[in-house]
């Protein structure tokens, strides 16, 4: 999770239609060059990097954050159609993702946004990022969704999670400072697996769950775990960087049938529609 | 945090059965205007614990939230405006949330409630 980023923005739906596909090289080193981003224009569809607040202990938007937002953008048509009322991000860090989601769904104006992080500093940074974009959402400091799970049961329409997914020694999970933002323990699965046990309870009948994973996390196994809980899944975006192979997975209740707008999924290596789990598994076979 | 979030929070210390609603200790409130969305209000209404919202609004000095709601009221612009204001425009910036069963205090700092438990509470 090195933050030196080479992000090709043209993988997003919006920028497909814009003449100037943005190529961001080395975000960290070249922040100054973002002067044209200084003002959050109402036409922007994701959070402006310039307006994202920072703190040494808080995870800065990286490849994985961008992949998640690009996945949400790629799925925008479906999201707008779903008309979510309650959206929740777990582990909001800088606030880049929840802010982007709020901007993406801004057009329908029907949703409220809630975010959690285990870090008090991250919660404050997220608040700053939200307010820099003129948005209101509540942020709660808690472990995953503790304290919210009873009352939010069956109410979350869009759940997003970019977890600490890097395989590390167990003791680094939940350690102090910046380490806890990425340390995921054995196979990077310690926090992910705890989250997977909560999804069924939280999601509404039409609810969707988006999560970032790494090949080392064994996404196909994650999909099987969710399948046993009654969830179908697909890959919205796969991205291969020098450092890591990222996948953004989307889960929804299998008994729920709906039509995708496949045309909206041209970018970002969006997976082809999958009618059955077995066809998906053949895709997953690539990853091993 | 706003009363929408308050309505979704419960204390889940080991042994606590309901832990809801959390009492509110107010040190500082802020009001921020936002656009009312009747569809959202109608959608969220059945998911809310109305008594908890009513009581919490009262604690925040919002006395025009009725104790009971008739379905017809959800079509009434005047009522929706008050509902919207109480649910989404008044922010608890500083204060605390208190568990009704254990009196455990969860601080609210710069608008953010801290629900983290100590190891012996999990
Ligand atoms: C990889 S970062 C992602 C940050 C941000 N969402 C993004 O995409 O840029 C993971 C975040 O999860 C938070 N986190 C880690 N463990 C958590 C837990 N048990 N409960 C809630 N948040 C947690 C970290 O503090 C960190 O902000």
Short mmCIF file of C-alpha atoms and ligand atoms in Angstrom, two decimals:
data_model
loop_
_atom_site.label_atom_id
_atom_site.label_comp_id
_atom_site.label_asym_id
_atom_site.label_seq_id
_atom_site.Cartn_x
_atom_site.Cartn_y
_atom_site.Cartn_z
CA UNK A 1 0.00 0.00 0.00
CA UNK A 2 2.62 2.45 -1.00
CA UNK A 3 0.95 5.74 -1.69
CA UNK A 4 2.91 6.52 -4.81
CA UNK A 5 0.07 6.30 -7.20
CA UNK A 6 -0.23 5.88 -10.86
CA UNK A 7 -3.90 6.15 -11.43
CA UNK A 8 -5.52 6.14 -14.78
CA UNK A 9 -8.68 8.06 -14.28
CA UNK A 10 -9.99 7.14 -17.70
CA UNK A 11 -11.11 3.86 -16.25
CA UNK A 12 -14.07 5.64 -14.73
CA UNK A 13 -17.31 6.08 -16.55
CA UNK A 14 -17.45 9.83 -16.22
CA UNK A 15 -14.06 10.51 -17.60
CA UNK A 16 -14.71 8.23 -20.54
CA UNK A 17 -16.80 11.06 -21.81
CA UNK A 18 -14.41 13.80 -20.92
CA UNK A 19 -11.75 14.83 -23.39
CA UNK A 20 -9.09 15.21 -20.77
CA UNK A 21 -8.51 11.86 -19.18
CA UNK A 22 -6.55 12.56 -16.09
CA UNK A 23 -3.43 10.75 -15.39
CA UNK A 24 -2.21 11.24 -11.90
CA UNK A 25 1.37 10.45 -11.31
CA UNK A 26 2.81 10.34 -7.87
CA UNK A 27 0.03 12.06 -6.06
CA UNK A 28 2.15 12.68 -3.03
CA UNK A 29 4.96 14.44 -4.80
CA UNK A 30 2.89 16.47 -7.16
CA UNK A 31 0.02 17.67 -5.04
CA UNK A 32 0.72 21.25 -6.05
CA UNK A 33 -0.21 20.52 -9.61
CA UNK A 34 -3.82 20.01 -8.59
CA UNK A 35 -4.60 23.70 -8.49
CA UNK A 36 -7.45 23.27 -10.91
CA UNK A 37 -9.09 20.93 -8.41
CA UNK A 38 -9.09 23.43 -5.62
CA UNK A 39 -12.75 24.20 -5.85
CA UNK A 40 -15.17 21.33 -5.66
CA UNK A 41 -17.14 21.92 -8.79
CA UNK A 42 -20.70 20.68 -8.69
CA UNK A 43 -19.94 18.57 -11.75
CA UNK A 44 -17.28 16.59 -9.98
CA UNK A 45 -18.34 13.06 -9.28
CA UNK A 46 -15.77 12.04 -6.74
CA UNK A 47 -14.06 13.80 -3.89
CA UNK A 48 -11.38 16.27 -4.85
CA UNK A 49 -7.94 15.13 -3.74
CA UNK A 50 -7.10 18.74 -2.95
CA UNK A 51 -9.92 18.92 -0.45
CA UNK A 52 -9.21 15.64 1.32
CA UNK A 53 -7.96 16.38 4.83
CA UNK A 54 -4.77 14.71 6.05
CA UNK A 55 -3.07 13.53 9.18
CA UNK A 56 0.07 11.40 9.61
CA UNK A 57 -1.92 8.68 11.41
CA UNK A 58 -4.73 8.57 8.86
CA UNK A 59 -4.66 6.52 5.67
CA UNK A 60 -4.31 8.74 2.64
CA UNK A 61 -6.29 7.88 -0.49
CA UNK A 62 -4.26 5.26 -2.36
CA UNK A 63 -4.70 2.83 -5.26
CA UNK A 64 -7.22 0.85 -3.26
CA UNK A 65 -9.29 3.93 -2.35
CA UNK A 66 -9.30 5.02 -6.00
CA UNK A 67 -10.27 1.52 -7.14
CA UNK A 68 -13.22 1.52 -4.74
CA UNK A 69 -14.43 4.92 -5.90
CA UNK A 70 -13.95 3.91 -9.52
CA UNK A 71 -16.05 0.81 -8.85
CA UNK A 72 -18.81 2.98 -7.37
CA UNK A 73 -18.58 5.25 -10.40
CA UNK A 74 -18.70 2.29 -12.75
CA UNK A 75 -21.83 1.12 -10.93
CA UNK A 76 -23.36 4.57 -10.80
CA UNK A 77 -26.31 3.88 -13.07
CA UNK A 78 -27.31 0.92 -10.92
CA UNK A 79 -26.77 2.89 -7.73
CA UNK A 80 -28.97 5.73 -8.92
CA UNK A 81 -31.63 3.25 -9.89
CA UNK A 82 -31.48 1.49 -6.54
CA UNK A 83 -32.20 4.84 -4.87
CA UNK A 84 -30.48 4.06 -1.61
CA UNK A 85 -31.71 5.73 1.55
CA UNK A 86 -28.97 4.76 3.97
CA UNK A 87 -25.33 4.37 3.01
CA UNK A 88 -22.63 3.27 5.42
CA UNK A 89 -18.88 3.19 5.06
CA UNK A 90 -16.86 1.15 7.53
CA UNK A 91 -13.27 2.32 8.07
CA UNK A 92 -13.66 5.72 6.42
CA UNK A 93 -10.07 6.93 7.00
CA UNK A 94 -9.59 10.24 5.17
CA UNK A 95 -13.24 10.34 4.10
CA UNK A 96 -12.35 10.19 0.43
CA UNK A 97 -14.67 7.27 -0.30
CA UNK A 98 -17.77 8.29 1.67
CA UNK A 99 -17.44 11.83 0.29
CA UNK A 100 -17.22 10.45 -3.24
CA UNK A 101 -20.21 8.19 -2.67
CA UNK A 102 -22.23 11.14 -1.41
CA UNK A 103 -21.23 13.14 -4.51
CA UNK A 104 -22.06 10.22 -6.83
CA UNK A 105 -25.50 9.87 -5.28
CA UNK A 106 -25.97 13.60 -4.95
CA UNK A 107 -28.20 13.68 -7.99
CA UNK A 108 -30.96 11.70 -6.34
CA UNK A 109 -30.64 13.56 -3.05
CA UNK A 110 -32.50 10.83 -1.29
CA UNK A 111 -29.77 9.27 0.81
CA UNK A 112 -28.17 9.82 4.18
CA UNK A 113 -24.57 8.82 4.84
CA UNK A 114 -22.94 7.37 7.88
CA UNK A 115 -19.32 6.37 8.39
CA UNK A 116 -17.34 4.61 11.07
CA UNK A 117 -13.67 4.27 11.88
CA UNK A 118 -11.84 2.78 14.81
CA UNK A 119 -9.61 5.84 14.88
CA UNK A 120 -10.82 9.07 16.44
CA UNK A 121 -8.34 11.00 14.30
CA UNK A 122 -9.66 9.40 11.11
CA UNK A 123 -13.23 10.29 12.14
CA UNK A 124 -12.22 13.95 12.52
CA UNK A 125 -10.34 13.94 9.23
CA UNK A 126 -13.40 12.45 7.50
CA UNK A 127 -15.55 15.19 8.96
CA UNK A 128 -13.18 17.81 7.59
CA UNK A 129 -13.18 16.18 4.15
CA UNK A 130 -16.98 16.02 4.11
CA UNK A 131 -17.38 19.62 5.15
CA UNK A 132 -14.76 20.81 2.64
CA UNK A 133 -17.11 19.38 0.02
CA UNK A 134 -20.15 20.99 1.60
CA UNK A 135 -21.60 17.65 2.68
CA UNK A 136 -23.14 16.48 5.92
CA UNK A 137 -22.80 12.96 7.22
CA UNK A 138 -22.31 11.53 10.66
CA UNK A 139 -19.14 9.74 11.70
CA UNK A 140 -18.96 7.32 14.61
CA UNK A 141 -15.83 6.00 16.27
CA UNK A 142 -16.31 2.31 16.80
CA UNK A 143 -15.01 -1.15 16.01
CA UNK A 144 -16.56 -1.96 12.61
CA UNK A 145 -20.25 -1.27 13.32
CA UNK A 146 -20.48 -2.04 17.02
CA UNK A 147 -23.28 -0.13 18.67
CA UNK A 148 -25.03 0.34 15.33
CA UNK A 149 -25.74 -3.26 14.42
CA UNK A 150 -28.98 -3.66 16.35
CA UNK A 151 -30.75 -0.56 15.18
CA UNK A 152 -29.33 -0.51 11.66
CA UNK A 153 -30.29 -4.14 11.05
CA UNK A 154 -31.87 -4.57 7.63
CA UNK A 155 -31.58 -0.84 6.81
CA UNK A 156 -28.30 -0.35 4.99
CA UNK A 157 -28.76 -0.03 1.24
CA UNK A 158 -25.13 0.58 0.33
CA UNK A 159 -22.29 -0.68 2.50
CA UNK A 160 -18.68 -0.01 1.52
CA UNK A 161 -15.47 -1.24 3.09
CA UNK A 162 -11.85 -0.79 2.13
CA UNK A 163 -10.43 -2.94 4.89
CA UNK A 164 -6.97 -3.28 6.34
CA UNK A 165 -6.11 -6.13 3.95
CA UNK A 166 -2.34 -6.48 3.91
CA UNK A 167 -1.07 -9.84 5.20
CA UNK A 168 0.92 -9.10 8.36
CA UNK A 169 1.85 -10.72 11.64
CA UNK A 170 -1.24 -10.99 13.83
CA UNK A 171 -0.07 -8.50 16.45
CA UNK A 172 0.00 -5.65 13.93
CA UNK A 173 -3.79 -5.76 13.53
CA UNK A 174 -5.23 -2.89 15.52
CA UNK A 175 -1.75 -1.65 16.48
CA UNK A 176 -1.19 2.02 17.19
CA UNK A 177 -0.82 4.63 14.48
CA UNK A 178 -0.81 4.17 10.73
CA UNK A 179 -0.03 0.41 10.84
CA UNK A 180 -3.58 -0.47 11.89
CA UNK A 181 -4.96 1.22 8.80
CA UNK A 182 -3.57 -1.52 6.57
CA UNK A 183 -2.48 -4.46 8.75
CA UNK A 184 -4.79 -7.39 8.13
CA UNK A 185 -3.12 -10.30 9.96
CA UNK A 186 -3.00 -13.77 8.45
CA UNK A 187 -3.70 -13.62 4.70
CA UNK A 188 -4.94 -10.08 5.42
CA UNK A 189 -8.23 -11.62 6.46
CA UNK A 190 -8.60 -10.90 10.18
CA UNK A 191 -10.68 -7.73 9.93
CA UNK A 192 -12.32 -8.76 6.64
CA UNK A 193 -13.64 -12.00 8.14
CA UNK A 194 -15.10 -10.19 11.14
CA UNK A 195 -16.86 -7.81 8.77
CA UNK A 196 -18.26 -10.64 6.65
CA UNK A 197 -20.20 -11.93 9.67
CA UNK A 198 -22.07 -8.61 9.92
CA UNK A 199 -23.14 -7.97 6.35
CA UNK A 200 -26.24 -10.14 6.32
CA UNK A 201 -27.64 -8.46 9.41
CA UNK A 202 -26.96 -4.93 8.17
CA UNK A 203 -28.07 -4.98 4.55
CA UNK A 204 -31.61 -4.19 3.50
CA UNK A 205 -33.29 -6.63 1.13
CA UNK A 206 -32.08 -4.59 -1.85
CA UNK A 207 -28.76 -3.76 -0.17
CA UNK A 208 -25.31 -3.96 -1.78
CA UNK A 209 -21.92 -4.44 -0.21
CA UNK A 210 -18.74 -3.29 -1.95
CA UNK A 211 -15.37 -4.38 -0.62
CA UNK A 212 -11.76 -4.06 -1.72
CA UNK A 213 -9.66 -7.21 -1.62
CA UNK A 214 -6.19 -8.31 -2.59
CA UNK A 215 -5.38 -11.58 -4.37
CA UNK A 216 -3.63 -12.69 -1.17
CA UNK A 217 -6.96 -12.39 0.69
CA UNK A 218 -8.36 -15.20 -1.50
CA UNK A 219 -11.37 -13.36 -2.90
CA UNK A 220 -12.85 -16.55 -4.33
CA UNK A 221 -13.02 -17.99 -0.83
CA UNK A 222 -14.58 -14.75 0.40
CA UNK A 223 -17.25 -15.10 -2.27
CA UNK A 224 -17.89 -18.68 -1.20
CA UNK A 225 -18.31 -17.61 2.41
CA UNK A 226 -20.80 -14.98 1.30
CA UNK A 227 -22.52 -17.44 -1.03
CA UNK A 228 -23.27 -19.66 1.98
CA UNK A 229 -24.94 -16.65 3.57
CA UNK A 230 -27.10 -16.23 0.48
CA UNK A 231 -25.13 -13.57 -1.38
CA UNK A 232 -24.25 -13.45 -5.04
CA UNK A 233 -21.13 -11.57 -6.05
CA UNK A 234 -19.16 -10.18 -8.92
CA UNK A 235 -15.98 -8.27 -9.55
CA UNK A 236 -16.69 -4.65 -10.35
CA UNK A 237 -13.09 -3.66 -10.92
CA UNK A 238 -9.78 -5.44 -11.02
CA UNK A 239 -6.63 -3.43 -11.01
CA UNK A 240 -3.06 -4.57 -11.23
CA UNK A 241 -0.54 -2.16 -9.87
CA UNK A 242 3.15 -2.74 -9.40
CA UNK A 243 2.50 -3.46 -5.78
CA UNK A 244 -0.72 -5.36 -5.57
CA UNK A 245 -3.60 -6.98 -7.43
CA UNK A 246 -6.76 -5.32 -6.29
CA UNK A 247 -10.34 -6.41 -6.79
CA UNK A 248 -13.45 -4.56 -5.81
CA UNK A 249 -16.15 -7.11 -5.08
CA UNK A 250 -19.86 -6.43 -4.97
CA UNK A 251 -22.31 -8.61 -3.05
CA UNK A 252 -26.08 -8.67 -3.11
CA UNK A 253 -28.79 -11.01 -1.88
CA UNK A 254 -29.05 -13.86 -4.31
CA UNK A 255 -32.82 -14.14 -4.06
CA UNK A 256 -33.00 -10.64 -5.43
CA UNK A 257 -33.08 -10.41 -9.18
CA UNK A 258 -32.47 -7.16 -10.93
CA UNK A 259 -31.19 -6.08 -14.28
CA UNK A 260 -27.80 -4.59 -14.54
CA UNK A 261 -27.10 -1.82 -16.93
CA UNK A 262 -24.06 -3.47 -18.42
CA UNK A 263 -23.29 -0.48 -20.59
CA UNK A 264 -22.22 1.41 -17.53
CA UNK A 265 -19.50 -1.08 -16.81
CA UNK A 266 -17.17 -0.62 -19.67
CA UNK A 267 -14.32 0.81 -17.66
CA UNK A 268 -11.88 -0.38 -15.08
CA UNK A 269 -11.78 -4.00 -16.09
CA UNK A 270 -15.36 -4.40 -14.93
CA UNK A 271 -16.21 -8.06 -15.04
CA UNK A 272 -18.67 -9.44 -17.51
CA UNK A 273 -22.09 -10.23 -16.13
CA UNK A 274 -22.22 -13.53 -14.40
CA UNK A 275 -25.28 -15.63 -14.44
CA UNK A 276 -24.00 -18.33 -12.16
CA UNK A 277 -21.46 -18.80 -9.48
CA UNK A 278 -19.66 -21.45 -11.50
CA UNK A 279 -18.93 -19.03 -14.31
CA UNK A 280 -17.56 -16.66 -11.72
CA UNK A 281 -15.46 -19.37 -10.17
CA UNK A 282 -13.77 -19.97 -13.46
CA UNK A 283 -12.77 -16.33 -13.42
CA UNK A 284 -11.55 -16.64 -9.88
CA UNK A 285 -9.41 -19.55 -10.93
CA UNK A 286 -7.14 -16.98 -12.57
CA UNK A 287 -6.19 -15.55 -9.27
CA UNK A 288 -4.60 -18.57 -7.78
CA UNK B 1 -23.93 13.80 15.14
CA UNK B 2 -27.59 14.18 14.49
CA UNK B 3 -30.63 12.51 16.01
CA UNK B 4 -30.82 10.14 13.05
CA UNK B 5 -27.56 8.63 14.24
CA UNK B 6 -28.64 8.78 17.87
CA UNK B 7 -31.66 6.70 16.88
CA UNK B 8 -29.34 4.07 15.41
CA UNK B 9 -26.91 3.80 18.33
CA UNK B 10 -27.17 1.39 21.23
CA UNK B 11 -24.80 0.42 24.00
CA UNK B 12 -23.55 -3.12 23.51
CA UNK B 13 -21.42 -3.70 26.55
CA UNK B 14 -21.35 -7.36 27.50
CA UNK B 15 -24.45 -8.22 29.52
CA UNK B 16 -26.50 -5.20 28.42
CA UNK B 17 -29.77 -6.42 26.93
CA UNK B 18 -31.21 -3.38 25.18
CA UNK B 19 -28.89 -0.45 25.76
CA UNK B 20 -31.29 1.85 23.93
CA UNK B 21 -32.06 4.69 23.71
CA UNK B 22 -28.93 6.36 24.97
CA UNK B 23 -29.56 9.39 27.16
CA UNK B 24 -28.06 12.61 25.82
CA UNK B 25 -25.90 15.03 27.76
CA UNK B 26 -25.70 18.31 25.87
CA UNK B 27 -22.72 20.61 26.12
CA UNK B 28 -22.88 22.20 22.69
CA UNK B 29 -25.39 22.07 19.85
CA UNK B 30 -25.12 23.43 16.35
CA UNK B 31 -27.85 23.90 13.77
CA UNK B 32 -26.96 23.47 10.11
CA UNK B 33 -29.62 23.92 7.50
CA UNK B 34 -30.10 21.19 4.94
CA UNK B 35 -32.54 20.54 2.18
CA UNK B 36 -35.59 18.60 3.25
CA UNK B 37 -36.29 15.39 1.40
CA UNK B 38 -39.83 14.11 2.07
CA UNK B 39 -39.12 10.75 0.39
CA UNK B 40 -36.24 10.08 2.72
CA UNK B 41 -38.33 11.03 5.75
CA UNK B 42 -41.18 8.74 4.72
CA UNK B 43 -38.77 5.92 4.02
CA UNK B 44 -36.89 6.25 7.31
CA UNK B 45 -39.95 6.86 9.48
CA UNK B 46 -40.91 3.16 9.94
CA UNK B 47 -37.30 2.33 10.85
CA UNK B 48 -37.13 4.93 13.60
CA UNK B 49 -37.97 4.42 17.21
CA UNK B 50 -40.29 7.40 17.44
CA UNK B 51 -40.36 7.60 21.21
CA UNK B 52 -36.57 7.71 21.27
CA UNK B 53 -36.59 10.51 18.68
CA UNK B 54 -39.27 12.41 20.54
CA UNK B 55 -37.46 12.16 23.87
CA UNK B 56 -34.08 13.01 22.36
CA UNK B 57 -35.54 16.02 20.55
CA UNK B 58 -37.01 17.16 23.86
CA UNK B 59 -33.59 16.92 25.52
CA UNK B 60 -32.19 19.11 22.76
CA UNK B 61 -34.92 21.67 23.39
CA UNK B 62 -36.98 20.78 20.34
CA UNK B 63 -40.45 20.64 21.77
CA UNK B 64 -42.54 20.51 18.62
CA UNK B 65 -42.06 16.83 17.84
CA UNK B 66 -45.37 15.11 18.66
CA UNK B 67 -45.40 12.01 20.83
CA UNK B 68 -47.38 10.06 18.28
CA UNK B 69 -47.46 10.22 14.51
CA UNK B 70 -50.44 9.42 12.31
CA UNK B 71 -49.63 8.25 8.77
CA UNK B 72 -51.45 11.28 7.34
CA UNK B 73 -48.93 13.56 9.01
CA UNK B 74 -46.24 12.28 6.68
CA UNK B 75 -48.02 14.20 3.94
CA UNK B 76 -48.11 17.40 5.95
CA UNK B 77 -45.41 19.87 4.90
CA UNK B 78 -45.37 21.61 8.26
CA UNK B 79 -44.87 18.39 10.19
CA UNK B 80 -42.24 17.10 7.75
CA UNK B 81 -40.27 20.31 8.22
CA UNK B 82 -40.17 19.84 12.00
CA UNK B 83 -39.34 16.16 11.60
CA UNK B 84 -36.52 17.04 9.19
CA UNK B 85 -35.18 19.72 11.50
CA UNK B 86 -35.08 17.44 14.56
CA UNK B 87 -33.70 14.43 12.71
CA UNK B 88 -31.12 16.04 10.46
CA UNK B 89 -30.41 19.69 11.19
CA UNK B 90 -29.49 19.79 14.84
CA UNK B 91 -26.02 18.47 15.59
CA UNK B 92 -24.73 17.42 18.97
CA UNK B 93 -21.20 18.79 18.77
CA UNK B 94 -20.04 18.28 22.35
CA UNK B 95 -21.57 16.16 25.06
CA UNK B 96 -22.12 12.51 25.78
CA UNK B 97 -24.39 9.54 25.25
CA UNK B 98 -25.24 7.53 28.32
CA UNK B 99 -26.27 3.88 28.47
CA UNK B 100 -29.68 3.55 30.15
CA UNK B 101 -28.69 0.27 31.79
CA UNK B 102 -25.11 0.77 32.97
CA UNK B 103 -24.77 4.57 32.90
CA UNK B 104 -21.61 4.08 30.82
CA UNK B 105 -20.76 7.41 29.25
CA UNK B 106 -19.77 7.60 25.57
CA UNK B 107 -18.22 11.01 24.86
CA UNK B 108 -19.19 13.10 21.85
CA UNK B 109 -16.25 15.25 20.76
CA UNK B 110 -16.31 17.62 17.79
CA UNK B 111 -19.52 16.00 16.67
CA UNK B 112 -18.20 12.44 16.80
CA UNK B 113 -19.49 9.90 19.32
CA UNK B 114 -16.89 7.43 20.55
CA UNK B 115 -18.52 4.05 21.05
CA UNK B 116 -15.29 2.09 21.56
CA UNK B 117 -15.44 -0.30 24.49
CA UNK B 118 -12.69 -1.25 26.89
CA UNK B 119 -11.46 -4.81 26.74
CA UNK B 120 -13.35 -5.82 29.86
CA UNK B 121 -16.61 -4.52 28.38
CA UNK B 122 -16.57 -6.58 25.20
C1 LIG C 1 -7.21 0.80 4.07
S1 LIG C 1 -7.83 2.08 5.11
C2 LIG C 1 -9.13 2.76 4.08
C3 LIG C 1 -9.43 4.20 4.38
C4 LIG C 1 -10.44 4.84 3.42
N1 LIG C 1 -11.72 4.20 3.49
C5 LIG C 1 -9.92 4.78 2.00
O1 LIG C 1 -10.44 3.97 1.23
O2 LIG C 1 -9.00 5.54 1.68
C6 LIG C 1 -8.71 1.16 6.35
C7 LIG C 1 -9.42 2.00 7.40
O3 LIG C 1 -10.15 1.13 8.29
C8 LIG C 1 -9.97 1.57 9.61
N2 LIG C 1 -10.11 0.40 10.47
C9 LIG C 1 -9.22 -0.58 10.72
N3 LIG C 1 -9.75 -1.49 11.55
C10 LIG C 1 -11.01 -1.08 11.84
C11 LIG C 1 -12.07 -1.59 12.67
N4 LIG C 1 -11.91 -2.72 13.35
N5 LIG C 1 -13.21 -0.89 12.73
C12 LIG C 1 -13.36 0.26 12.04
N6 LIG C 1 -12.41 0.79 11.25
C13 LIG C 1 -11.25 0.13 11.15
C14 LIG C 1 -8.59 2.17 9.65
O4 LIG C 1 -8.47 3.10 10.71
C15 LIG C 1 -8.51 2.83 8.27
O5 LIG C 1 -8.98 4.15 8.31
#
